[in-house]
mmCIF file of C-alpha atoms in Angstrom:
data_model
loop_
_atom_site.group_PDB
_atom_site.id
_atom_site.type_symbol
_atom_site.label_atom_id
_atom_site.label_comp_id
_atom_site.label_asym_id
_atom_site.label_seq_id
_atom_site.Cartn_x
_atom_site.Cartn_y
_atom_site.Cartn_z
ATOM 1 C CA MET A 1 -49.552 -40.444 -53.511
ATOM 2 C CA GLU A 2 -45.929 -39.340 -53.644
ATOM 3 C CA ALA A 3 -43.780 -36.400 -54.637
ATOM 4 C CA ARG A 4 -40.127 -35.754 -55.434
ATOM 5 C CA LYS A 5 -37.570 -32.934 -55.443
ATOM 6 C CA LEU A 6 -39.528 -30.701 -53.091
ATOM 7 C CA LYS A 7 -37.919 -27.401 -52.132
ATOM 8 C CA SER A 8 -38.773 -25.065 -49.305
ATOM 9 C CA ARG A 9 -38.229 -21.354 -49.795
ATOM 10 C CA SER A 10 -38.329 -20.572 -46.081
ATOM 11 C CA SER A 11 -36.342 -23.369 -44.450
ATOM 12 C CA GLY A 12 -33.737 -25.985 -45.277
ATOM 13 C CA ALA A 13 -35.742 -28.990 -44.126
ATOM 14 C CA CYS A 14 -38.998 -29.995 -45.751
ATOM 15 C CA ASN A 15 -41.881 -31.408 -43.701
ATOM 16 C CA PRO A 16 -44.569 -31.945 -46.328
ATOM 17 C CA TYR A 17 -48.249 -32.755 -46.049
ATOM 18 C CA VAL A 18 -51.187 -32.753 -48.479
ATOM 19 C CA LYS A 19 -54.615 -31.083 -48.387
ATOM 20 C CA LEU A 20 -57.539 -32.335 -50.485
ATOM 21 C CA SER A 21 -60.779 -30.453 -51.073
ATOM 22 C CA LEU A 22 -63.423 -29.704 -53.686
ATOM 23 C CA VAL A 23 -63.445 -26.273 -55.321
ATOM 24 C CA PRO A 24 -65.478 -24.226 -55.179
ATOM 25 C CA ASP A 25 -66.698 -25.203 -51.701
ATOM 26 C CA GLU A 26 -67.621 -22.162 -49.632
ATOM 27 C CA VAL A 27 -68.802 -24.161 -46.605
ATOM 28 C CA GLU A 28 -65.763 -26.517 -46.609
ATOM 29 C CA ARG A 29 -67.997 -29.577 -46.714
ATOM 30 C CA THR A 30 -65.207 -31.642 -48.271
ATOM 31 C CA PHE A 31 -61.763 -31.222 -46.763
ATOM 32 C CA CYS A 32 -59.048 -33.733 -45.768
ATOM 33 C CA ARG A 33 -55.349 -33.568 -44.999
ATOM 34 C CA THR A 34 -52.563 -36.090 -44.500
ATOM 35 C CA SER A 35 -50.184 -36.278 -41.584
ATOM 36 C CA VAL A 36 -46.878 -34.407 -41.791
ATOM 37 C CA LEU A 37 -43.820 -36.363 -42.946
ATOM 38 C CA ARG A 38 -40.603 -35.154 -41.346
ATOM 39 C CA SER A 39 -37.413 -34.141 -43.180
ATOM 40 C CA THR A 40 -37.983 -35.507 -46.679
ATOM 41 C CA THR A 41 -38.009 -34.005 -50.150
ATOM 42 C CA CYS A 42 -39.479 -37.174 -51.687
ATOM 43 C CA PRO A 43 -42.470 -38.078 -49.516
ATOM 44 C CA ARG A 44 -44.857 -40.990 -49.983
ATOM 45 C CA PHE A 45 -48.318 -40.596 -48.435
ATOM 46 C CA ASP A 46 -50.045 -43.917 -47.708
ATOM 47 C CA GLN A 47 -53.389 -42.620 -46.476
ATOM 48 C CA GLN A 48 -56.910 -43.023 -47.810
ATOM 49 C CA PHE A 49 -59.807 -40.563 -47.754
ATOM 50 C CA SER A 50 -63.408 -40.683 -48.980
ATOM 51 C CA PHE A 51 -65.808 -37.986 -50.156
ATOM 52 C CA ASP A 52 -69.597 -38.044 -50.389
ATOM 53 C CA PHE A 53 -70.182 -36.548 -53.831
ATOM 54 C CA LEU A 54 -73.461 -34.795 -54.575
ATOM 55 C CA PRO A 55 -74.862 -34.390 -58.091
ATOM 56 C CA GLU A 56 -73.782 -30.752 -58.144
ATOM 57 C CA ASP A 57 -70.194 -31.795 -57.351
ATOM 58 C CA LEU A 58 -69.651 -33.358 -60.791
ATOM 59 C CA ASP A 59 -68.755 -29.961 -62.271
ATOM 60 C CA LYS A 60 -66.352 -29.100 -59.446
ATOM 61 C CA ARG A 61 -62.647 -29.917 -59.202
ATOM 62 C CA LEU A 62 -60.674 -31.964 -56.690
ATOM 63 C CA LEU A 63 -57.899 -29.689 -55.459
ATOM 64 C CA ILE A 64 -54.675 -31.349 -54.261
ATOM 65 C CA SER A 65 -52.266 -28.949 -52.598
ATOM 66 C CA LEU A 66 -48.855 -29.635 -51.059
ATOM 67 C CA TRP A 67 -47.602 -27.775 -48.002
ATOM 68 C CA ASN A 68 -44.453 -27.591 -45.885
ATOM 69 C CA ARG A 69 -44.839 -27.338 -42.103
ATOM 70 C CA ASP A 70 -42.283 -25.301 -40.139
ATOM 71 C CA PRO A 71 -42.388 -26.723 -36.572
ATOM 72 C CA LEU A 72 -40.418 -23.793 -35.115
ATOM 73 C CA LYS A 73 -42.474 -20.977 -36.608
ATOM 74 C CA LYS A 74 -45.629 -23.126 -36.455
ATOM 75 C CA LYS A 75 -46.559 -21.963 -39.931
ATOM 76 C CA SER A 76 -47.250 -23.735 -43.227
ATOM 77 C CA GLU A 77 -45.680 -22.837 -46.568
ATOM 78 C CA PHE A 78 -47.568 -23.430 -49.817
ATOM 79 C CA LEU A 79 -45.464 -25.544 -52.216
ATOM 80 C CA GLY A 80 -47.881 -26.000 -55.116
ATOM 81 C CA CYS A 81 -51.135 -27.576 -56.226
ATOM 82 C CA MET A 82 -53.121 -29.161 -59.049
ATOM 83 C CA SER A 83 -56.775 -30.029 -59.627
ATOM 84 C CA PHE A 84 -58.866 -32.602 -61.506
ATOM 85 C CA ASN A 85 -62.453 -32.484 -62.730
ATOM 86 C CA VAL A 86 -64.618 -34.628 -60.432
ATOM 87 C CA GLY A 87 -66.647 -36.092 -63.294
ATOM 88 C CA HIS A 88 -63.412 -37.133 -65.000
ATOM 89 C CA ILE A 89 -61.847 -38.879 -62.002
ATOM 90 C CA LEU A 90 -65.086 -40.730 -61.229
ATOM 91 C CA SER A 91 -65.133 -42.241 -64.721
ATOM 92 C CA LYS A 92 -61.409 -42.792 -65.264
ATOM 93 C CA ARG A 93 -58.539 -43.643 -62.938
ATOM 94 C CA VAL A 94 -55.965 -40.873 -62.709
ATOM 95 C CA GLN A 95 -52.343 -41.983 -62.405
ATOM 96 C CA GLY A 96 -48.919 -40.651 -63.331
ATOM 97 C CA TRP A 97 -46.770 -37.675 -62.378
ATOM 98 C CA PHE A 98 -48.013 -34.074 -62.411
ATOM 99 C CA ARG A 99 -46.376 -30.691 -61.884
ATOM 100 C CA LEU A 100 -46.940 -28.494 -58.837
ATOM 101 C CA LEU A 101 -48.554 -25.275 -60.041
ATOM 102 C CA THR A 102 -49.252 -21.880 -58.535
ATOM 103 C CA GLU A 103 -52.513 -21.573 -56.604
ATOM 104 C CA THR A 104 -54.209 -19.525 -59.320
ATOM 105 C CA VAL A 105 -53.351 -21.976 -62.094
ATOM 106 C CA GLY A 106 -53.576 -25.159 -60.026
ATOM 107 C CA ARG A 107 -57.172 -24.517 -58.970
ATOM 108 C CA ARG A 108 -58.188 -24.622 -62.640
ATOM 109 C CA LYS A 109 -56.025 -27.343 -64.227
ATOM 110 C CA HIS A 110 -53.179 -29.855 -64.030
ATOM 111 C CA PHE A 111 -50.116 -30.518 -66.182
ATOM 112 C CA ALA A 112 -48.458 -33.920 -66.646
ATOM 113 C CA ALA A 113 -44.770 -34.333 -65.742
ATOM 114 C CA PRO A 114 -42.216 -36.926 -66.946
ATOM 115 C CA PRO A 115 -41.842 -39.992 -64.689
ATOM 116 C CA PRO A 116 -38.721 -40.431 -62.537
ATOM 117 C CA SER A 117 -35.610 -41.774 -64.223
ATOM 118 C CA PRO A 118 -35.565 -45.606 -63.995
ATOM 119 C CA HIS A 119 -32.125 -45.664 -62.410
ATOM 120 C CA ARG A 120 -33.300 -43.326 -59.642
ATOM 121 C CA PRO A 121 -36.521 -44.858 -58.330
ATOM 122 C CA PRO A 122 -38.604 -42.707 -55.954
ATOM 123 C CA VAL A 123 -38.148 -45.091 -53.055
ATOM 124 C CA GLN A 124 -38.304 -43.227 -49.794
ATOM 125 C CA ALA A 125 -38.635 -44.798 -46.379
ATOM 126 C CA VAL A 126 -37.518 -44.401 -42.799
ATOM 127 C CA ALA A 127 -33.839 -44.244 -43.778
ATOM 128 C CA THR A 128 -34.399 -41.098 -45.830
ATOM 129 C CA ARG A 129 -36.906 -39.393 -43.542
ATOM 130 C CA ARG A 130 -34.764 -39.823 -40.428
ATOM 131 C CA GLN A 131 -31.522 -38.819 -42.100
ATOM 132 C CA TYR A 132 -29.780 -42.141 -41.444
ATOM 133 C CA TRP A 133 -26.273 -42.864 -42.730
ATOM 134 C CA LEU A 134 -25.280 -45.980 -44.677
ATOM 135 C CA GLN A 135 -21.863 -47.601 -44.415
ATOM 136 C CA GLN A 136 -21.458 -50.239 -47.098
ATOM 137 C CA ASP A 137 -18.846 -52.861 -47.880
ATOM 138 C CA GLY A 138 -16.745 -52.932 -51.036
ATOM 139 C CA ILE A 139 -18.224 -56.016 -52.705
ATOM 140 C CA SER A 140 -18.209 -55.468 -56.466
ATOM 141 C CA CYS A 141 -21.977 -55.760 -56.959
ATOM 142 C CA HIS A 142 -22.550 -53.131 -54.224
ATOM 143 C CA VAL A 143 -20.367 -50.471 -55.861
ATOM 144 C CA THR A 144 -21.624 -50.652 -59.438
ATOM 145 C CA ALA A 145 -22.672 -47.349 -60.987
ATOM 146 C CA PRO A 146 -26.464 -48.054 -60.833
ATOM 147 C CA CYS A 147 -26.216 -49.202 -57.208
ATOM 148 C CA LEU A 148 -24.207 -46.140 -56.133
ATOM 149 C CA GLN A 149 -26.567 -43.825 -58.025
ATOM 150 C CA PHE A 150 -29.531 -45.249 -56.141
ATOM 151 C CA LEU A 151 -27.757 -45.070 -52.747
ATOM 152 C CA GLU A 152 -26.618 -41.483 -53.349
ATOM 153 C CA PHE A 153 -30.184 -40.589 -54.345
ATOM 154 C CA LYS A 154 -31.575 -42.161 -51.179
ATOM 155 C CA PHE A 155 -28.874 -41.144 -48.661
ATOM 156 C CA SER A 156 -27.439 -38.076 -50.441
ATOM 157 C CA ASP A 157 -24.030 -37.296 -48.869
ATOM 158 C CA ARG A 158 -24.699 -39.709 -45.965
ATOM 159 C CA LEU A 159 -23.036 -42.641 -47.741
ATOM 160 C CA ILE A 160 -19.783 -44.098 -46.378
ATOM 161 C CA SER A 161 -18.087 -46.221 -49.034
ATOM 162 C CA CYS A 162 -14.714 -46.901 -50.613
ATOM 163 C CA GLN A 163 -16.211 -45.393 -53.787
ATOM 164 C CA THR A 164 -17.245 -42.027 -52.282
ATOM 165 C CA ASP A 165 -15.364 -39.138 -50.712
ATOM 166 C CA LYS A 166 -16.365 -40.446 -47.265
ATOM 167 C CA HIS A 167 -14.260 -43.552 -46.713
ATOM 168 C CA TRP A 168 -14.472 -46.105 -43.914
ATOM 169 C CA PRO A 169 -13.056 -44.924 -40.560
ATOM 170 C CA PRO A 170 -9.619 -46.390 -39.785
ATOM 171 C CA TYR A 171 -9.839 -49.846 -38.185
ATOM 172 C CA SER A 172 -13.579 -49.902 -38.820
ATOM 173 C CA LEU A 173 -15.255 -52.852 -37.146
ATOM 174 C CA ASP A 174 -17.493 -53.329 -40.158
ATOM 175 C CA LEU A 175 -14.542 -54.160 -42.402
ATOM 176 C CA SER A 176 -14.517 -57.655 -40.925
ATOM 177 C CA SER A 177 -17.643 -59.774 -41.275
ATOM 178 C CA LEU A 178 -19.187 -61.788 -38.485
ATOM 179 C CA TYR A 179 -18.046 -65.360 -38.102
ATOM 180 C CA PHE A 180 -21.393 -66.905 -39.046
ATOM 181 C CA PHE A 181 -21.544 -64.881 -42.277
ATOM 182 C CA SER A 182 -18.568 -66.716 -43.784
ATOM 183 C CA LEU A 183 -20.069 -70.038 -42.673
ATOM 184 C CA ALA A 184 -23.356 -69.224 -44.388
ATOM 185 C CA ILE A 185 -21.588 -68.217 -47.605
ATOM 186 C CA ASP A 186 -19.626 -71.474 -47.624
ATOM 187 C CA HIS A 187 -22.885 -73.380 -47.163
ATOM 188 C CA ILE A 188 -24.539 -71.539 -50.062
ATOM 189 C CA VAL A 189 -21.545 -71.999 -52.382
ATOM 190 C CA LYS A 190 -21.502 -75.708 -51.589
ATOM 191 C CA TYR A 191 -25.061 -76.275 -52.889
ATOM 192 C CA GLN A 192 -25.084 -73.673 -55.709
ATOM 193 C CA PRO A 193 -28.792 -72.608 -55.650
ATOM 194 C CA SER A 194 -30.222 -71.554 -58.997
ATOM 195 C CA THR A 195 -33.477 -69.948 -57.797
ATOM 196 C CA LEU A 196 -34.575 -67.730 -54.909
ATOM 197 C CA SER A 197 -36.681 -70.525 -53.445
ATOM 198 C CA GLU A 198 -33.640 -72.843 -53.410
ATOM 199 C CA LEU A 199 -31.530 -70.114 -51.799
ATOM 200 C CA LYS A 200 -34.188 -69.589 -49.113
ATOM 201 C CA ARG A 201 -34.348 -73.325 -48.402
ATOM 202 C CA ILE A 202 -30.543 -73.579 -48.116
ATOM 203 C CA VAL A 203 -30.327 -70.598 -45.733
ATOM 204 C CA GLU A 204 -33.140 -71.989 -43.575
ATOM 205 C CA ASP A 205 -31.417 -75.381 -43.515
ATOM 206 C CA PHE A 206 -28.180 -73.717 -42.408
ATOM 207 C CA ALA A 207 -29.941 -71.840 -39.597
ATOM 208 C CA VAL A 208 -31.753 -74.923 -38.316
ATOM 209 C CA ASN A 209 -28.696 -77.171 -38.292
ATOM 210 C CA ILE A 210 -26.037 -74.788 -37.023
ATOM 211 C CA SER A 211 -24.133 -76.308 -34.119
ATOM 212 C CA GLU A 212 -23.940 -75.008 -30.543
ATOM 213 C CA GLU A 213 -20.214 -74.434 -31.020
ATOM 214 C CA HIS A 214 -20.848 -72.092 -33.936
ATOM 215 C CA VAL A 215 -23.559 -70.215 -32.016
ATOM 216 C CA ARG A 216 -21.163 -69.642 -29.101
ATOM 217 C CA LYS A 217 -18.504 -68.420 -31.537
ATOM 218 C CA MET A 218 -20.983 -66.003 -33.117
ATOM 219 C CA THR A 219 -22.133 -64.517 -29.804
ATOM 220 C CA SER A 220 -18.528 -64.213 -28.650
ATOM 221 C CA ASP A 221 -17.580 -62.240 -31.784
ATOM 222 C CA ALA A 222 -20.668 -60.027 -31.497
ATOM 223 C CA LYS A 223 -19.914 -59.222 -27.852
ATOM 224 C CA LYS A 224 -16.317 -58.263 -28.662
ATOM 225 C CA ARG A 225 -17.451 -55.993 -31.492
ATOM 226 C CA ALA A 226 -20.066 -54.328 -29.284
ATOM 227 C CA GLU A 227 -17.535 -53.667 -26.526
ATOM 228 C CA LEU A 228 -15.215 -51.976 -29.049
ATOM 229 C CA TYR A 229 -17.969 -49.456 -29.843
ATOM 230 C CA ARG A 230 -17.941 -48.028 -26.325
#
C-alpha cells in the first residue's frame, strides 16, 4: 500500500500511518494499524494484516484511513479515508489508485484516481524519508530531462547538479573520480559487453584480477580524499 502527495494542515512534515478496520464494528473486533513512516509525503507501507471474517461481516466495509502523527504535540491528524465492501474484496482483487475522502464519505464508498505519471514513478525509500541530499556528476545520461525529473521528484530541492540552481561546491572532491573507476571503465570499453550478464562477468573479472599495485593506489587516493573532508 502506498500514497503520494500527502499534505498536513497542522505541520510542515508528514509522518503518515494507516488504520484498517471493519465498519460498523462497535466492539472494535477488527482493527489494525501500520507503523509510522517519518518525514515523507509519498509513503510505501510494506506490512501485512489478517482478519477473521464472520458471515455477518460480508455486508460490512473495510475502512482504510490515513493519519499524520505529530511527535511534538503527540496527536494524530486525519488525512482521509476510503472503504470497500468486504464481499467484493473477498471475490475480486482490489488494485489501483484511489482518492482520500472525508470521513463521512469515505466510510461509505471509494473513488478511483488516475495513476502516477510514468516519468515520475512513486519510488520512495530511505533517501526520501531521511531527507538525504544527492550530488551527481555531469555525465550526459545523468542530466537528461527524464532523469532530472525523477531526481527532483525524489529529492525535491536537495539535488546538487550542474543542471540545477545548486551547483557543485568549489573544488569539490567528487568532481574527480577514484583511480579504480577509470581502470574499470577502460576494462569495460576494451571488451564491449552487449548484455547485462556480459557486463557483470567483465566487472567481476576486473575485480578478481586487479593487481596489488592498483589496490594500493586506490586506498591511497581514498585516504587523501577522506582527509580533505576534515
